[in-house]
């Protein structure tokens, strides 16, 4: 059985689900030591109004919600940039009582998109220059043909 998945076999939501499951398994196994999510994480409901993340986890140990924004391999650089902005929206989003809905977010993007843009390299630099130790956004990439094959780039 091939380890490579043809990304055109599934739509955006299916790719997001594959990536969400991979993140869940990575944290649940203890392989990714994230300060917001511990091994007790669970998948949680997503609100129906914008901004709407592609996934969301909750950790009982940390009492934190983390929103996931997934971009498929056919995303342009502009679309990946929108995903970066969406991650910021998720961590400033509040409920009607004024409480933050998410304490962190994760941007999940292909390491290289279909246009050959080196997304991981471009966004690793952007994250280290603008996000790292300033905002609660992590960068996770996946191999172009398999959203289940993820790598934590900036935590």
XYZ file of N, CA, C and O in Angstrom:
620
model
N 0.841 -1.191 0.000
C 0.000 0.000 0.000
C 0.881 1.247 0.000
O 1.819 1.352 0.766
N 0.580 2.177 -0.844
C 1.357 3.398 -0.980
C 1.128 4.320 0.215
O 0.033 4.425 0.739
N 2.182 5.006 0.624
C 2.107 5.950 1.726
C 1.694 7.330 1.228
O 1.500 8.240 2.003
N 1.599 7.501 -0.099
C 1.250 8.793 -0.682
C -0.233 8.809 -1.032
O -0.745 7.894 -1.655
N -0.912 9.865 -0.628
C -2.329 10.037 -0.919
C -2.455 11.086 -2.016
O -1.845 12.151 -1.931
N -3.211 10.818 -3.048
C -3.468 11.802 -4.087
C -4.452 12.824 -3.525
O -5.612 12.508 -3.304
N -3.980 14.050 -3.294
C -4.805 15.064 -2.636
C -6.044 15.443 -3.442
O -6.983 15.989 -2.901
N -6.079 15.159 -4.715
C -7.264 15.473 -5.514
C -8.364 14.424 -5.316
O -9.445 14.559 -5.848
N -8.081 13.384 -4.517
C -9.086 12.369 -4.214
C -10.087 12.866 -3.174
O -11.121 12.262 -2.978
N -9.762 13.938 -2.496
C -10.619 14.423 -1.434
C -10.767 15.934 -1.503
O -9.939 16.624 -2.070
N -11.841 16.432 -0.888
C -12.072 17.873 -0.884
C -11.374 18.527 0.308
O -10.712 17.847 1.104
N -11.535 19.823 0.458
C -10.907 20.580 1.539
C -11.231 19.992 2.906
O -10.344 19.791 3.741
N -12.506 19.690 3.159
C -12.910 19.201 4.480
C -12.299 17.842 4.796
O -11.933 17.571 5.946
N -12.184 16.996 3.789
C -11.572 15.685 4.011
C -10.077 15.834 4.309
O -9.539 15.160 5.188
N -9.404 16.733 3.599
C -7.992 17.002 3.873
C -7.802 17.572 5.267
O -6.871 17.191 5.983
N -8.699 18.485 5.661
C -8.626 19.062 7.010
C -8.812 17.983 8.070
O -8.109 17.984 9.091
N -9.718 17.058 7.825
C -9.952 15.973 8.794
C -8.714 15.082 8.918
O -8.350 14.671 10.026
N -8.073 14.782 7.801
C -6.834 13.996 7.854
C -5.762 14.714 8.676
O -5.088 14.112 9.515
N -5.599 16.009 8.433
C -4.604 16.791 9.175
C -4.976 16.888 10.658
O -4.108 16.751 11.525
N -6.254 17.125 10.960
C -6.695 17.203 12.356
C -6.420 15.893 13.089
O -5.956 15.903 14.234
N -6.706 14.778 12.440
C -6.452 13.474 13.066
C -4.959 13.270 13.312
O -4.568 12.728 14.346
N -4.122 13.704 12.379
C -2.675 13.574 12.541
C -2.180 14.430 13.712
O -1.338 13.982 14.503
N -2.709 15.652 13.844
C -2.340 16.517 14.972
C -2.789 15.882 16.275
O -2.029 15.810 17.252
N -4.025 15.408 16.304
C -4.559 14.743 17.497
C -3.653 13.584 17.914
O -3.271 13.464 19.085
N -3.292 12.733 16.959
C -2.457 11.568 17.265
C -1.063 11.968 17.725
O -0.505 11.346 18.632
N -0.497 13.008 17.124
C 0.836 13.470 17.495
C 0.855 13.990 18.939
O 1.768 13.673 19.704
N -0.148 14.764 19.310
C -0.214 15.297 20.679
C -0.618 14.208 21.661
O -0.022 14.066 22.736
N -1.615 13.416 21.296
C -2.108 12.362 22.191
C -1.028 11.332 22.514
O -0.993 10.784 23.611
N -0.133 11.087 21.572
C 0.949 10.122 21.790
C 2.073 10.703 22.644
O 2.956 9.981 23.089
N 2.056 12.022 22.840
C 3.123 12.678 23.590
C 4.299 13.085 22.717
O 5.282 13.630 23.207
N 4.213 12.847 21.388
C 5.303 13.207 20.480
C 5.455 14.715 20.315
O 6.548 15.206 20.086
N 4.347 15.450 20.394
C 4.387 16.914 20.324
C 3.999 17.441 21.694
O 2.877 17.290 22.141
N 4.932 18.051 22.359
C 4.712 18.645 23.683
C 4.265 20.087 23.482
O 5.066 20.995 23.384
N 2.966 20.297 23.392
C 2.383 21.611 23.159
C 1.942 22.191 24.505
O 1.357 21.470 25.305
N 2.214 23.465 24.759
C 1.854 24.039 26.063
C 0.349 24.218 26.237
O -0.138 24.301 27.351
N -0.395 24.263 25.133
C -1.837 24.467 25.215
C -2.630 23.173 25.214
O -3.726 23.114 25.752
N -2.091 22.154 24.576
C -2.796 20.880 24.456
C -1.953 19.763 25.047
O -0.796 19.593 24.688
N -2.542 19.009 25.943
C -1.876 17.859 26.555
C -2.519 16.576 26.035
O -3.471 16.615 25.256
N -2.042 15.460 26.488
C -2.507 14.171 25.966
C -3.973 13.882 26.278
O -4.537 12.942 25.731
N -4.603 14.707 27.112
C -6.033 14.522 27.421
C -6.935 15.267 26.432
O -8.145 15.366 26.644
N -6.374 15.742 25.312
C -7.146 16.555 24.377
C -8.319 15.794 23.770
O -8.283 14.571 23.648
N -9.360 16.554 23.440
C -10.542 16.021 22.760
C -10.900 16.977 21.627
O -10.578 18.159 21.671
N -11.563 16.438 20.614
C -12.093 17.292 19.549
C -13.355 17.957 20.077
O -14.143 17.323 20.778
N -13.542 19.223 19.763
C -14.700 19.958 20.275
C -15.511 20.558 19.137
O -15.073 20.592 17.991
N -16.655 21.073 19.502
C -17.550 21.688 18.525
C -16.949 22.969 17.973
O -16.185 23.662 18.631
N -17.372 23.267 16.760
C -16.954 24.494 16.080
C -18.190 25.362 15.911
O -19.252 24.873 15.535
N -18.038 26.647 16.199
C -19.190 27.546 16.057
C -19.614 27.672 14.607
O -18.834 27.392 13.684
N -20.830 28.090 14.389
C -21.397 28.147 13.038
C -21.228 29.506 12.364
O -21.500 29.641 11.183
N -20.771 30.509 13.106
C -20.610 31.845 12.526
C -19.134 32.140 12.299
O -18.268 31.584 12.966
N -18.858 33.026 11.363
C -17.467 33.357 11.030
C -16.813 34.133 12.158
O -17.484 34.896 12.825
N -15.526 33.961 12.377
C -14.632 33.057 11.674
C -14.813 31.606 12.141
O -14.983 31.362 13.334
N -14.774 30.675 11.198
C -15.004 29.265 11.501
C -13.728 28.472 11.221
O -13.301 28.380 10.068
N -13.112 27.892 12.256
C -11.911 27.080 12.015
C -12.259 25.732 11.380
O -13.416 25.318 11.370
N -11.244 25.063 10.869
C -11.423 23.754 10.237
C -11.355 22.617 11.249
O -11.608 21.467 10.907
N -11.018 22.933 12.464
C -10.966 21.956 13.541
C -10.735 22.678 14.849
O -10.362 23.859 14.861
N -10.967 21.965 15.942
C -10.792 22.597 17.255
C -10.591 21.510 18.289
O -11.298 20.496 18.291
N -9.623 21.724 19.175
C -9.335 20.782 20.252
C -9.457 21.482 21.593
O -9.328 22.706 21.687
N -9.662 20.678 22.621
C -9.708 21.185 23.995
C -8.889 20.257 24.878
O -8.946 19.035 24.723
N -8.141 20.840 25.802
C -7.390 20.071 26.791
C -7.942 20.382 28.171
O -8.002 21.541 28.577
N -8.358 19.350 28.877
C -8.868 19.529 30.248
C -7.760 19.986 31.182
O -7.987 20.806 32.073
N -6.554 19.481 30.974
C -5.434 19.820 31.852
C -5.095 21.305 31.791
O -4.818 21.935 32.806
N -5.126 21.882 30.596
C -4.752 23.288 30.442
C -5.956 24.225 30.369
O -5.781 25.438 30.418
N -7.154 23.649 30.218
C -8.387 24.425 30.022
C -8.291 25.340 28.798
O -8.799 26.461 28.808
N -7.636 24.853 27.760
C -7.430 25.647 26.546
C -8.122 25.025 25.343
O -8.126 23.813 25.168
N -8.673 25.911 24.514
C -9.181 25.543 23.198
C -8.153 26.003 22.165
O -7.593 27.097 22.283
N -7.931 25.171 21.153
C -7.011 25.518 20.071
C -7.729 25.294 18.744
O -8.250 24.210 18.486
N -7.768 26.343 17.920
C -8.431 26.286 16.609
C -7.419 25.876 15.544
O -6.241 26.235 15.617
N -7.898 25.130 14.551
C -7.049 24.658 13.456
C -7.510 25.293 12.143
O -8.699 25.286 11.840
N -6.568 25.832 11.384
C -6.858 26.336 10.040
C -6.030 25.538 9.045
O -4.800 25.528 9.116
N -6.709 24.859 8.133
C -6.075 23.991 7.145
C -6.165 24.618 5.756
O -7.215 25.141 5.368
N -5.065 24.551 5.033
C -5.044 24.993 3.643
C -4.604 23.825 2.768
O -3.584 23.193 3.026
N -5.375 23.521 1.721
C -5.047 22.395 0.841
C -3.835 22.698 -0.046
O -3.433 23.855 -0.187
N -3.249 21.670 -0.669
C -2.037 21.863 -1.471
C -2.235 22.715 -2.711
O -1.266 23.203 -3.277
N -3.470 22.921 -3.118
C -3.710 23.780 -4.281
C -3.934 25.231 -3.876
O -4.315 26.059 -4.690
N -3.640 25.576 -2.628
C -3.776 26.960 -2.153
C -2.658 27.831 -2.707
O -1.487 27.456 -2.688
N -3.045 29.022 -3.166
C -2.056 29.994 -3.633
C -1.386 30.644 -2.422
O -1.826 30.469 -1.279
N -0.343 31.414 -2.672
C 0.307 32.143 -1.576
C -0.679 33.102 -0.908
O -0.647 33.282 0.311
N -1.570 33.721 -1.695
C -2.578 34.613 -1.118
C -3.514 33.854 -0.184
O -3.869 34.342 0.887
N -3.919 32.663 -0.586
C -4.827 31.865 0.237
C -4.151 31.430 1.543
O -4.766 31.434 2.602
N -2.882 31.083 1.479
C -2.139 30.730 2.687
C -2.028 31.959 3.597
O -2.173 31.858 4.817
N -1.824 33.135 2.999
C -1.791 34.379 3.773
C -3.111 34.636 4.482
O -3.133 35.087 5.634
N -4.224 34.326 3.815
C -5.539 34.455 4.460
C -5.647 33.497 5.638
O -6.233 33.836 6.669
N -5.086 32.299 5.492
C -5.099 31.335 6.592
C -4.347 31.859 7.802
O -4.768 31.677 8.945
N -3.232 32.534 7.542
C -2.445 33.149 8.613
C -3.305 34.186 9.355
O -3.356 34.213 10.582
N -4.027 35.000 8.593
C -4.916 36.010 9.191
C -6.065 35.347 9.953
O -6.465 35.827 11.020
N -6.594 34.264 9.407
C -7.678 33.553 10.089
C -7.211 33.040 11.448
O -7.965 33.091 12.424
N -5.980 32.554 11.532
C -5.458 32.071 12.818
C -5.424 33.186 13.856
O -5.707 32.960 15.034
N -5.082 34.386 13.417
C -5.115 35.543 14.326
C -6.549 35.831 14.747
O -6.813 36.077 15.933
N -7.481 35.762 13.796
C -8.899 35.980 14.128
C -9.375 34.985 15.185
O -10.134 35.345 16.082
N -8.948 33.741 15.088
C -9.413 32.717 16.033
C -8.974 33.004 17.465
O -9.701 32.724 18.405
N -7.770 33.570 17.631
C -7.305 33.799 19.002
C -7.798 35.124 19.588
O -7.626 35.358 20.782
N -8.417 35.966 18.783
C -9.012 37.196 19.328
C -10.543 37.130 19.337
O -11.203 38.053 19.810
N -11.103 36.029 18.817
C -12.554 35.849 18.762
C -13.116 35.652 20.173
O -12.563 34.913 20.976
N -14.226 36.331 20.469
C -14.832 36.268 21.810
C -16.293 35.850 21.714
O -16.951 36.071 20.709
N -16.788 35.294 22.806
C -18.213 34.975 22.876
C -18.983 36.216 23.346
O -18.390 37.277 23.574
N -20.301 36.092 23.518
C -21.118 37.255 23.887
C -20.848 37.751 25.307
O -21.278 38.838 25.675
N -20.140 36.977 26.125
C -19.748 37.424 27.478
C -18.385 38.111 27.470
O -17.929 38.600 28.492
N -17.720 38.089 26.295
C -16.405 38.716 26.194
C -15.245 37.774 26.453
O -14.088 38.206 26.476
N -15.522 36.476 26.642
C -14.456 35.498 26.885
C -13.834 35.070 25.552
O -14.547 34.898 24.556
N -12.529 34.870 25.551
C -11.864 34.363 24.352
C -12.327 32.942 24.079
O -12.388 32.112 24.991
N -12.631 32.642 22.820
C -13.082 31.303 22.448
C -11.920 30.326 22.278
O -12.081 29.125 22.492
N -10.769 30.829 21.871
C -9.591 29.982 21.658
C -8.375 30.656 22.270
O -8.212 31.867 22.160
N -7.543 29.854 22.888
C -6.333 30.396 23.487
C -5.128 30.314 22.546
O -4.104 30.934 22.785
N -5.263 29.528 21.482
C -4.190 29.382 20.498
C -4.787 28.884 19.193
O -5.961 28.502 19.146
N -3.967 28.884 18.148
C -4.399 28.319 16.868
C -3.200 27.687 16.172
O -2.047 27.961 16.498
N -3.526 26.825 15.213
C -2.505 26.120 14.438
C -2.820 26.302 12.957
O -3.938 26.012 12.523
N -1.839 26.796 12.203
C -1.976 26.904 10.761
C -1.336 25.669 10.133
O -0.158 25.378 10.373
N -2.124 24.931 9.349
C -1.657 23.701 8.702
C -1.622 23.949 7.197
O -2.661 24.201 6.586
N -0.421 23.893 6.622
C -0.230 24.203 5.200
C 0.676 23.152 4.554
O 1.450 22.486 5.242
N 0.613 23.029 3.210
C 1.532 22.099 2.546
C 2.962 22.633 2.604
O 3.167 23.847 2.638
N 3.942 21.735 2.639
C 5.324 22.216 2.625
C 5.641 22.893 1.288
O 6.320 23.905 1.242
N 5.066 22.358 0.196
C 5.174 22.949 -1.141
C 3.790 22.884 -1.766
O 3.142 21.838 -1.711
N 3.321 23.987 -2.346
C 1.997 23.937 -2.982
C 2.108 23.466 -4.428
O 3.205 23.229 -4.938
N 0.980 23.317 -5.081
C 0.965 22.830 -6.465
C 1.710 23.738 -7.434
O 2.161 23.288 -8.476
N 1.839 25.008 -7.092
C 2.554 25.955 -7.952
C 4.061 25.896 -7.738
O 4.804 26.645 -8.370
N 4.501 25.043 -6.814
C 5.923 24.905 -6.530
C 6.452 25.900 -5.520
O 7.663 25.956 -5.288
N 5.565 26.695 -4.907
C 6.006 27.649 -3.884
C 6.438 26.892 -2.629
O 5.745 25.994 -2.169
N 7.564 27.280 -2.072
C 8.111 26.653 -0.868
C 7.406 27.249 0.363
O 7.965 28.059 1.089
N 6.162 26.835 0.592
C 5.327 27.414 1.648
C 5.996 27.287 3.021
O 6.037 28.248 3.788
N 6.524 26.101 3.323
C 7.145 25.903 4.638
C 8.275 26.898 4.869
O 8.342 27.547 5.909
N 9.148 27.042 3.906
C 10.284 27.947 4.032
C 9.829 29.400 4.180
O 10.314 30.129 5.046
N 8.882 29.806 3.351
C 8.372 31.174 3.402
C 7.729 31.470 4.747
O 8.019 32.488 5.388
N 6.862 30.565 5.209
C 6.117 30.835 6.430
C 6.908 30.557 7.704
O 6.653 31.172 8.738
N 7.911 29.702 7.634
C 8.771 29.521 8.802
C 9.469 30.835 9.116
O 9.526 31.261 10.269
N 9.972 31.496 8.088
C 10.622 32.795 8.269
C 9.622 33.832 8.778
O 9.908 34.565 9.737
N 8.436 33.888 8.168
C 7.416 34.856 8.615
C 7.032 34.618 10.067
O 6.893 35.568 10.855
N 6.843 33.360 10.434
C 6.462 33.050 11.807
C 7.550 33.462 12.786
O 7.259 34.055 13.825
N 8.782 33.155 12.460
C 9.880 33.497 13.380
C 10.061 35.006 13.498
O 10.447 35.501 14.555
N 9.746 35.744 12.437
C 9.887 37.200 12.470
C 8.701 37.906 13.120
O 8.864 38.977 13.703
N 7.500 37.330 13.004
C 6.305 38.065 13.440
C 5.476 37.389 14.523
O 4.741 38.062 15.222
N 5.564 36.082 14.659
C 4.657 35.370 15.560
C 5.363 34.779 16.764
O 4.885 34.868 17.890
N 6.521 34.165 16.534
C 7.190 33.387 17.573
C 7.383 34.193 18.856
O 7.917 35.295 18.849
N 6.909 33.646 19.964
C 6.950 34.265 21.298
C 6.135 35.554 21.392
O 6.298 36.320 22.325
N 5.255 35.818 20.398
C 4.410 37.009 20.424
C 2.932 36.655 20.374
O 2.121 37.287 21.032
N 2.579 35.678 19.547
C 1.192 35.233 19.404
C 1.135 33.719 19.546
O 2.107 33.034 19.268
N -0.003 33.228 19.946
C -0.167 31.797 20.197
C -0.602 31.057 18.941
O -1.672 30.471 18.886
N 0.245 31.103 17.915
C -0.055 30.433 16.650
C 1.115 29.510 16.310
O 2.267 29.948 16.297
N 0.806 28.250 16.042
C 1.828 27.287 15.630
C 1.726 27.068 14.123
O 0.658 27.228 13.527
N 2.836 26.685 13.511
C 2.879 26.362 12.090
C 3.182 24.882 11.932
O 4.183 24.388 12.446
N 2.281 24.186 11.232
C 2.441 22.766 10.942
C 2.352 22.609 9.432
O 1.478 23.207 8.797
N 3.262 21.826 8.853
C 3.203 21.567 7.418
C 2.980 20.083 7.181
O 3.165 19.262 8.080
N 2.559 19.775 5.968
C 2.388 18.376 5.577
C 2.962 18.199 4.182
O 3.072 19.152 3.413
N 3.347 16.962 3.878
C 3.865 16.703 2.539
C 2.731 16.904 1.549
O 1.576 16.596 1.836
N 3.060 17.431 0.397
C 2.069 17.898 -0.578
C 0.950 16.901 -0.863
O -0.195 17.270 -1.034
N 1.265 15.643 -0.915
C 0.267 14.656 -1.292
C -0.386 13.938 -0.123
O -1.171 13.017 -0.339
N -0.048 14.317 1.114
C -0.576 13.565 2.252
C -0.757 14.438 3.495
O 0.190 14.598 4.272
N -1.951 14.975 3.741
C -2.194 15.801 4.925
C -2.046 15.041 6.244
O -2.025 15.651 7.306
N -1.925 13.725 6.186
C -1.688 12.939 7.403
C -0.222 12.945 7.807
O 0.112 12.615 8.933
N 0.652 13.320 6.885
C 2.092 13.311 7.140
C 2.518 14.725 7.538
O 3.007 15.492 6.716
N 2.332 15.063 8.825
C 2.574 16.426 9.286
C 3.910 16.570 9.986
O 4.506 15.604 10.446
N 4.349 17.826 10.060
C 5.585 18.189 10.759
C 5.372 19.521 11.465
O 4.872 20.480 10.859
N 5.718 19.579 12.744
C 5.635 20.826 13.505
C 6.857 21.661 13.131
O 7.991 21.244 13.342
N 6.609 22.848 12.568
C 7.701 23.709 12.110
C 8.008 24.786 13.145
O 9.146 24.987 13.518
N 6.976 25.484 13.604
C 7.125 26.524 14.635
C 6.028 26.290 15.664
O 4.850 26.248 15.333
N 6.436 26.126 16.911
C 5.490 25.842 17.986
C 5.387 27.028 18.920
O 6.324 27.636 19.281
